[in-house]
Amino acid sequence: MNVEVKKQLEKLAIEEKIKLCSGADFWHTEAVEKLGLPRIMMCDGPHGLRKQEGEGDHLGIDESIKTVCYPTASALASSFDTEVLESLGEALGEECQAEQVGMLLGPGLNIKRSPLCGRNFEYFSEDPYLTGMLAAAYINTLQKKGVAACVKHFAVNNQETLRMSGSSNLDERTLHEIYLPAFEMAVKDGKTRSVMCAYNAVNGDYCAENKMLLTDILRDKWGFEGFVVTDWGAAKDAAKGVKAGLDLVMPGGYGAHEAALGKALQDGELTEEELNQAAGNVLTFIYDAADKISEDTEINRLQYSELSADISAQCAVLLKNEALLPLDKNAKAAFIGAFAEQPRYQGSGSSYVNAMRVTSAIEAAGVYDVTYAKGYEANEEKTDENLLREAVAVAAKAEIAVVFAGLPDSFESEGFDRETLAMPENQNELIREIAKVQKNIVVVLHGGSCMLLPWLDDVKAVLCMHLGGQEVGMAAVELLYGNVNPSGKLSETWPLKLSDNPSYLNFPGVDGIVDYHEGIYVGYRYYDKKEQDVLFPFGYGLSYTTYEYSDLKIDKSRITDQDQLEVSLRVKNTGTCTGKEVVQLYVRDEESSVGRPIRELKAFKKIELEPGAEKEVIFVLDKRSFAYYEPKISDWFVESGTFIIEAGSSSRDICLSIPVYVEGSTELPYQYTFLSPISALRKTARGRETYDQIMQASAKGQEGQKAQTDALGEGAQKMQEKMFEEMPLGALAGFGGMSMEQLETLIHSLNM
């Protein structure tokens, strides 16, 4: 905290400092009358402002103000476009200012470990880099408008089952490579002013009192200067929380937290200095928020509604198209399905936005020749025979049937996890029956996560709208009729079946204990490594035009891990309409001494091209692009060797590649013993010199024994080389001609 805040904090009594560490009520910080500071309001709202003006209830049972509902995070991530997130952050910042809201609770940065997580619609991706880049863009523009962001849920909160009491158990490398990088980027690049700690424990220590997370990593390693707030109701032990780095407990107004802190001070469990740190962090936020809140911001929600439609269209992913889309504007089309009339556009729970309006596909298609049949009841799984017969009859009379389908509210929500990847059976049956009478079928999907599509071979096109916000109907029609060209890419892999998912055997755990046995192999990192067939890969998405990649270049063929590498390539629109392409850059370690994914996303850029146009795309890679997290040094480490830079349009569609040699500048500690294999000599600089000498001597010896080697068969030479490398150093006393004294001297020198 700065000097001025410290001076103001000194004016407060112990009781007043204690009150600062707990909310005044469900949504506000305490006012500080002695310092002339108002209470500051915090609201839910990752994809729209959920401001409750009466008593708060967190889950949205009480109505909030009417406002604009934007696409949820699962949709936003499929834009693969930081500019989209910037436009959303700016719009929400202005709306918060107009409503006198000082902090927006979001975005959610939790990784999609399993497609069954009921809250996946609120999270961006299975990939930490994509998640972090999009989050930082959103945070920067939101906070430029004077509204604090609060990233959540820190950390390793990847399911709803027993999320308030369970423990996520995982190794250090997995924690740092998969579940923390997005938060790190939000802190370092986004400069988020607040972090919300999760309900769950990590390796047995609850996040609200986890010093490793809240202080050692968040503040000491990443340099976080904001304040930490609990998820609503996540506080456990008050004194332990403050000592660990927790600043504010929400909700407030009950007095229990204040009483517990007071007692902890009296009993010596908590020092005044520790209390001052927490109270000072909250006070810093209050000063900053009070200074930035505007009294005269005016907003135009109709304009924001148009923005929501535009964003929704940018996020949609075209999953299949056999020359049926875009639709002929004069064609006779049948729009079928309850979601065509009442679209599912957001998820349930604390992020639920009271939308000012919802535009359906039926309304948006008013200028076209469209008939409608309901087909199914949205929140039912059993087929309504009357609705089915009507829908089949309408489809048979049309030139094209567009079926609006997907996951209903009862299938995914905050508070519970999904039981299956399947859609409701009545919807699957509807599509199958329509396929018997209509060959031209488009399915428009609504849902917050991946799903199974058993009828995929029976339809010609599939357009995934995700949970696309209040204007999802308008966006769908614009895409269907070609007024907008689809440009979204999947931010999560769609598996062929649930059991293919790497977390399948360990989700949702037993009695609240969740072991992350899949380690770093989450999402495409697993599927690609295992060469597992998938329904749709990470980064996948079609367009109404085509693109050609060429001329992949790097500015240096050899670098150190302290250098930056510039990568460039050219992309050309070879089709007949304007479109946007997401260029994805992956890095692959050609040979590693530790397990690593086949490839990892390290850069991406969305570009717009007119027919025949060509652009150069430039990326810059740094140390983290080549590093893995090494627990031996508790830091990122680059192992010297050749890496392959890959450019493509998905993790399974790599168009171009080029090698680069990267020399690591850090050497891992290694303690040699008599039992260390000879191959381990390559792990250190001193060891490599000795290794080269030993192998040269061994090669000479093998030349003299060539006749004997040949007599053992064609594989004998390779056998001897491999066996020699795997022998312990102690064997050099016999096979290498060393005395024990010489060997002891060698090992001692290697360990110096």
Short mmCIF file of N, CA and C in Angstrom, two decimals, residues 602-706:
data_model
loop_
_atom_site.label_atom_id
_atom_site.label_comp_id
_atom_site.label_asym_id
_atom_site.label_seq_id
_atom_site.Cartn_x
_atom_site.Cartn_y
_atom_site.Cartn_z
N LYS A 602 0.81 -21.13 -28.30
CA LYS A 602 1.66 -20.08 -27.74
C LYS A 602 1.38 -18.71 -28.35
N ALA A 603 0.55 -18.64 -29.39
CA ALA A 603 0.17 -17.35 -29.97
C ALA A 603 -1.01 -17.57 -30.91
N PHE A 604 -1.80 -16.53 -31.12
CA PHE A 604 -2.89 -16.59 -32.08
C PHE A 604 -3.25 -15.17 -32.51
N LYS A 605 -3.83 -15.06 -33.67
CA LYS A 605 -4.26 -13.75 -34.15
C LYS A 605 -5.39 -13.93 -35.15
N LYS A 606 -6.41 -13.09 -35.02
CA LYS A 606 -7.55 -13.13 -35.94
C LYS A 606 -7.40 -12.01 -36.95
N ILE A 607 -7.45 -12.37 -38.23
CA ILE A 607 -7.28 -11.38 -39.28
C ILE A 607 -8.47 -11.44 -40.24
N GLU A 608 -8.79 -10.32 -40.85
CA GLU A 608 -9.87 -10.25 -41.82
C GLU A 608 -9.28 -10.06 -43.22
N LEU A 609 -9.79 -10.83 -44.18
CA LEU A 609 -9.28 -10.78 -45.54
C LEU A 609 -10.42 -10.78 -46.55
N GLU A 610 -10.33 -9.90 -47.52
CA GLU A 610 -11.26 -9.92 -48.64
C GLU A 610 -10.83 -11.01 -49.62
N PRO A 611 -11.70 -11.42 -50.53
CA PRO A 611 -11.32 -12.46 -51.50
C PRO A 611 -10.06 -12.08 -52.27
N GLY A 612 -9.10 -12.98 -52.32
CA GLY A 612 -7.86 -12.75 -53.03
C GLY A 612 -6.82 -11.99 -52.26
N ALA A 613 -7.19 -11.40 -51.12
CA ALA A 613 -6.26 -10.59 -50.33
C ALA A 613 -5.32 -11.49 -49.53
N GLU A 614 -4.15 -10.95 -49.22
CA GLU A 614 -3.13 -11.69 -48.49
C GLU A 614 -2.51 -10.78 -47.45
N LYS A 615 -2.21 -11.32 -46.28
CA LYS A 615 -1.60 -10.54 -45.20
C LYS A 615 -0.45 -11.31 -44.58
N GLU A 616 0.51 -10.54 -44.08
CA GLU A 616 1.58 -11.13 -43.27
C GLU A 616 1.17 -11.05 -41.81
N VAL A 617 1.36 -12.13 -41.11
CA VAL A 617 1.05 -12.19 -39.68
C VAL A 617 2.36 -12.40 -38.93
N ILE A 618 2.60 -11.60 -37.91
CA ILE A 618 3.86 -11.67 -37.16
C ILE A 618 3.57 -11.98 -35.69
N PHE A 619 4.32 -12.92 -35.16
CA PHE A 619 4.23 -13.28 -33.74
C PHE A 619 5.60 -13.14 -33.11
N VAL A 620 5.62 -12.94 -31.80
CA VAL A 620 6.88 -12.91 -31.05
C VAL A 620 6.79 -13.92 -29.91
N LEU A 621 7.74 -14.84 -29.87
CA LEU A 621 7.79 -15.86 -28.83
C LEU A 621 8.93 -15.55 -27.86
N ASP A 622 8.72 -15.86 -26.58
CA ASP A 622 9.75 -15.63 -25.57
C ASP A 622 10.04 -16.92 -24.81
N LYS A 623 10.74 -16.79 -23.71
CA LYS A 623 11.15 -17.96 -22.94
C LYS A 623 9.98 -18.88 -22.59
N ARG A 624 8.88 -18.30 -22.13
CA ARG A 624 7.75 -19.12 -21.70
C ARG A 624 7.17 -19.94 -22.85
N SER A 625 7.41 -19.51 -24.07
CA SER A 625 6.89 -20.25 -25.22
C SER A 625 7.56 -21.61 -25.37
N PHE A 626 8.73 -21.78 -24.78
CA PHE A 626 9.50 -23.02 -24.91
C PHE A 626 9.67 -23.76 -23.59
N ALA A 627 9.28 -23.15 -22.50
CA ALA A 627 9.59 -23.67 -21.17
C ALA A 627 8.52 -24.62 -20.64
N TYR A 628 8.93 -25.46 -19.74
CA TYR A 628 7.99 -26.20 -18.90
C TYR A 628 8.31 -25.84 -17.45
N TYR A 629 7.37 -26.09 -16.54
CA TYR A 629 7.60 -25.76 -15.13
C TYR A 629 8.36 -26.90 -14.48
N GLU A 630 9.51 -26.56 -13.90
CA GLU A 630 10.39 -27.57 -13.31
C GLU A 630 10.34 -27.47 -11.78
N PRO A 631 9.72 -28.46 -11.12
CA PRO A 631 9.62 -28.44 -9.65
C PRO A 631 10.98 -28.40 -8.94
N LYS A 632 12.03 -28.91 -9.57
CA LYS A 632 13.35 -28.91 -8.92
C LYS A 632 13.85 -27.51 -8.62
N ILE A 633 13.44 -26.55 -9.43
CA ILE A 633 13.86 -25.16 -9.21
C ILE A 633 12.67 -24.26 -8.92
N SER A 634 11.46 -24.84 -8.88
CA SER A 634 10.22 -24.08 -8.66
C SER A 634 10.14 -22.88 -9.60
N ASP A 635 10.43 -23.14 -10.87
CA ASP A 635 10.42 -22.06 -11.85
C ASP A 635 10.32 -22.67 -13.25
N TRP A 636 10.17 -21.77 -14.23
CA TRP A 636 10.08 -22.20 -15.62
C TRP A 636 11.48 -22.50 -16.15
N PHE A 637 11.57 -23.57 -16.93
CA PHE A 637 12.87 -24.07 -17.37
C PHE A 637 12.82 -24.44 -18.84
N VAL A 638 13.83 -24.01 -19.59
CA VAL A 638 13.96 -24.38 -21.00
C VAL A 638 15.09 -25.40 -21.12
N GLU A 639 14.76 -26.55 -21.61
CA GLU A 639 15.75 -27.59 -21.85
C GLU A 639 16.34 -27.38 -23.25
N SER A 640 17.64 -27.26 -23.33
CA SER A 640 18.29 -27.00 -24.61
C SER A 640 17.91 -28.07 -25.63
N GLY A 641 17.62 -27.61 -26.85
CA GLY A 641 17.28 -28.56 -27.90
C GLY A 641 16.51 -27.91 -29.03
N THR A 642 16.06 -28.73 -29.96
CA THR A 642 15.31 -28.25 -31.12
C THR A 642 13.82 -28.23 -30.82
N PHE A 643 13.20 -27.12 -31.15
CA PHE A 643 11.76 -26.97 -31.03
C PHE A 643 11.18 -26.74 -32.42
N ILE A 644 9.95 -27.17 -32.62
CA ILE A 644 9.28 -27.00 -33.91
C ILE A 644 8.17 -25.96 -33.76
N ILE A 645 8.26 -24.91 -34.56
CA ILE A 645 7.20 -23.90 -34.59
C ILE A 645 6.18 -24.34 -35.62
N GLU A 646 4.92 -24.44 -35.21
CA GLU A 646 3.86 -24.94 -36.09
C GLU A 646 2.76 -23.91 -36.24
N ALA A 647 2.33 -23.68 -37.47
CA ALA A 647 1.23 -22.75 -37.74
C ALA A 647 0.08 -23.53 -38.36
N GLY A 648 -1.14 -23.25 -37.91
CA GLY A 648 -2.28 -23.96 -38.46
C GLY A 648 -3.59 -23.36 -38.05
N SER A 649 -4.68 -24.03 -38.45
CA SER A 649 -6.01 -23.53 -38.15
C SER A 649 -6.71 -24.35 -37.07
N SER A 650 -6.01 -25.33 -36.50
CA SER A 650 -6.47 -26.05 -35.31
C SER A 650 -5.30 -26.87 -34.80
N SER A 651 -5.47 -27.51 -33.65
CA SER A 651 -4.38 -28.33 -33.12
C SER A 651 -4.16 -29.58 -33.97
N ARG A 652 -5.13 -29.93 -34.82
CA ARG A 652 -5.02 -31.10 -35.69
C ARG A 652 -4.82 -30.72 -37.16
N ASP A 653 -4.80 -29.41 -37.46
CA ASP A 653 -4.63 -28.96 -38.84
C ASP A 653 -3.42 -28.03 -38.91
N ILE A 654 -2.23 -28.62 -38.87
CA ILE A 654 -0.98 -27.86 -38.91
C ILE A 654 -0.56 -27.73 -40.38
N CYS A 655 -0.49 -26.49 -40.85
CA CYS A 655 -0.20 -26.23 -42.26
C CYS A 655 1.29 -26.07 -42.54
N LEU A 656 2.01 -25.44 -41.61
CA LEU A 656 3.42 -25.12 -41.82
C LEU A 656 4.21 -25.38 -40.55
N SER A 657 5.49 -25.69 -40.70
CA SER A 657 6.34 -25.88 -39.52
C SER A 657 7.77 -25.53 -39.86
N ILE A 658 8.53 -25.15 -38.83
CA ILE A 658 9.93 -24.78 -39.02
C ILE A 658 10.67 -25.00 -37.69
N PRO A 659 11.91 -25.54 -37.74
CA PRO A 659 12.63 -25.80 -36.49
C PRO A 659 13.44 -24.59 -36.02
N VAL A 660 13.66 -24.53 -34.71
CA VAL A 660 14.56 -23.53 -34.12
C VAL A 660 15.28 -24.20 -32.96
N TYR A 661 16.57 -23.90 -32.80
CA TYR A 661 17.32 -24.45 -31.67
C TYR A 661 17.32 -23.41 -30.56
N VAL A 662 16.90 -23.85 -29.36
CA VAL A 662 16.85 -22.97 -28.20
C VAL A 662 17.81 -23.50 -27.14
N GLU A 663 18.72 -22.63 -26.72
CA GLU A 663 19.69 -23.01 -25.69
C GLU A 663 19.24 -22.47 -24.34
N GLY A 664 19.05 -23.36 -23.40
CA GLY A 664 18.65 -22.94 -22.06
C GLY A 664 19.81 -22.32 -21.31
N SER A 665 19.49 -21.32 -20.48
CA SER A 665 20.54 -20.63 -19.72
C SER A 665 20.60 -21.07 -18.26
N THR A 666 19.68 -21.93 -17.88
CA THR A 666 19.63 -22.42 -16.50
C THR A 666 19.97 -23.90 -16.47
N GLU A 667 20.76 -24.30 -15.51
CA GLU A 667 21.12 -25.70 -15.37
C GLU A 667 20.43 -26.27 -14.14
N LEU A 668 19.79 -27.41 -14.32
CA LEU A 668 19.09 -28.02 -13.19
C LEU A 668 20.09 -28.64 -12.21
N PRO A 669 19.82 -28.56 -10.93
CA PRO A 669 20.69 -29.22 -9.95
C PRO A 669 20.59 -30.74 -10.09
N TYR A 670 21.72 -31.39 -10.00
CA TYR A 670 21.72 -32.86 -10.07
C TYR A 670 22.84 -33.38 -9.18
N GLN A 671 22.52 -34.31 -8.32
CA GLN A 671 23.48 -34.90 -7.40
C GLN A 671 23.86 -36.30 -7.89
N TYR A 672 25.10 -36.43 -8.36
CA TYR A 672 25.55 -37.72 -8.89
C TYR A 672 25.94 -38.66 -7.76
N THR A 673 25.63 -39.93 -7.96
CA THR A 673 26.03 -40.99 -7.02
C THR A 673 26.58 -42.16 -7.85
N PHE A 674 27.05 -43.19 -7.17
CA PHE A 674 27.54 -44.38 -7.86
C PHE A 674 26.43 -45.06 -8.66
N LEU A 675 25.16 -44.81 -8.26
CA LEU A 675 24.03 -45.47 -8.92
C LEU A 675 23.45 -44.64 -10.07
N SER A 676 23.93 -43.42 -10.26
CA SER A 676 23.43 -42.60 -11.36
C SER A 676 23.81 -43.24 -12.69
N PRO A 677 22.85 -43.33 -13.65
CA PRO A 677 23.19 -43.91 -14.95
C PRO A 677 24.17 -43.02 -15.71
N ILE A 678 24.98 -43.62 -16.54
CA ILE A 678 25.94 -42.85 -17.33
C ILE A 678 25.24 -41.80 -18.18
N SER A 679 24.03 -42.10 -18.67
CA SER A 679 23.28 -41.14 -19.49
C SER A 679 22.95 -39.87 -18.72
N ALA A 680 22.88 -39.94 -17.37
CA ALA A 680 22.57 -38.77 -16.55
C ALA A 680 23.68 -37.73 -16.60
N LEU A 681 24.85 -38.11 -17.09
CA LEU A 681 25.94 -37.14 -17.22
C LEU A 681 25.55 -35.98 -18.14
N ARG A 682 24.62 -36.23 -19.04
CA ARG A 682 24.20 -35.18 -19.98
C ARG A 682 23.37 -34.09 -19.33
N LYS A 683 23.01 -34.25 -18.06
CA LYS A 683 22.15 -33.30 -17.38
C LYS A 683 22.87 -32.03 -16.91
N THR A 684 24.20 -32.06 -16.84
CA THR A 684 24.95 -30.89 -16.39
C THR A 684 26.12 -30.62 -17.34
N ALA A 685 26.62 -29.37 -17.30
CA ALA A 685 27.73 -28.99 -18.19
C ALA A 685 28.97 -29.83 -17.91
N ARG A 686 29.33 -29.98 -16.62
CA ARG A 686 30.50 -30.79 -16.27
C ARG A 686 30.28 -32.25 -16.66
N GLY A 687 29.06 -32.68 -16.43
CA GLY A 687 28.74 -34.06 -16.77
C GLY A 687 28.83 -34.32 -18.26
N ARG A 688 28.40 -33.36 -19.08
CA ARG A 688 28.44 -33.55 -20.54
C ARG A 688 29.88 -33.70 -21.04
N GLU A 689 30.82 -32.95 -20.45
CA GLU A 689 32.23 -33.08 -20.84
C GLU A 689 32.72 -34.51 -20.54
N THR A 690 32.39 -34.98 -19.35
CA THR A 690 32.79 -36.34 -18.95
C THR A 690 32.12 -37.38 -19.84
N TYR A 691 30.84 -37.16 -20.13
CA TYR A 691 30.08 -38.08 -20.98
C TYR A 691 30.74 -38.22 -22.34
N ASP A 692 31.11 -37.08 -22.95
CA ASP A 692 31.75 -37.12 -24.28
C ASP A 692 33.05 -37.92 -24.23
N GLN A 693 33.84 -37.72 -23.18
CA GLN A 693 35.11 -38.44 -23.05
C GLN A 693 34.87 -39.94 -22.90
N ILE A 694 33.90 -40.30 -22.08
CA ILE A 694 33.61 -41.71 -21.85
C ILE A 694 33.10 -42.38 -23.12
N MET A 695 32.21 -41.68 -23.85
CA MET A 695 31.63 -42.27 -25.05
C MET A 695 32.67 -42.40 -26.15
N GLN A 696 33.62 -41.45 -26.23
CA GLN A 696 34.70 -41.57 -27.21
C GLN A 696 35.56 -42.78 -26.91
N ALA A 697 35.89 -42.96 -25.64
CA ALA A 697 36.70 -44.11 -25.23
C ALA A 697 35.95 -45.41 -25.50
N SER A 698 34.63 -45.39 -25.23
CA SER A 698 33.82 -46.58 -25.46
C SER A 698 33.76 -46.94 -26.94
N ALA A 699 33.65 -45.89 -27.80
CA ALA A 699 33.57 -46.13 -29.24
C ALA A 699 34.84 -46.79 -29.75
N LYS A 700 36.00 -46.33 -29.26
CA LYS A 700 37.27 -46.93 -29.67
C LYS A 700 37.34 -48.39 -29.24
N GLY A 701 36.88 -48.64 -28.03
CA GLY A 701 36.90 -50.01 -27.53
C GLY A 701 36.01 -50.92 -28.36
N GLN A 702 34.85 -50.39 -28.81
CA GLN A 702 33.92 -51.20 -29.60
C GLN A 702 34.48 -51.50 -30.98
N GLU A 703 35.31 -50.56 -31.52
CA GLU A 703 35.93 -50.81 -32.83
C GLU A 703 36.84 -52.03 -32.76
N GLY A 704 37.58 -52.15 -31.64
CA GLY A 704 38.48 -53.28 -31.49
C GLY A 704 37.75 -54.59 -31.27
N GLN A 705 36.48 -54.51 -30.89
CA GLN A 705 35.70 -55.72 -30.61
C GLN A 705 34.63 -55.96 -31.67
N LYS A 706 34.80 -55.34 -32.85
CA LYS A 706 33.77 -55.39 -33.88
C LYS A 706 33.42 -56.83 -34.28
#
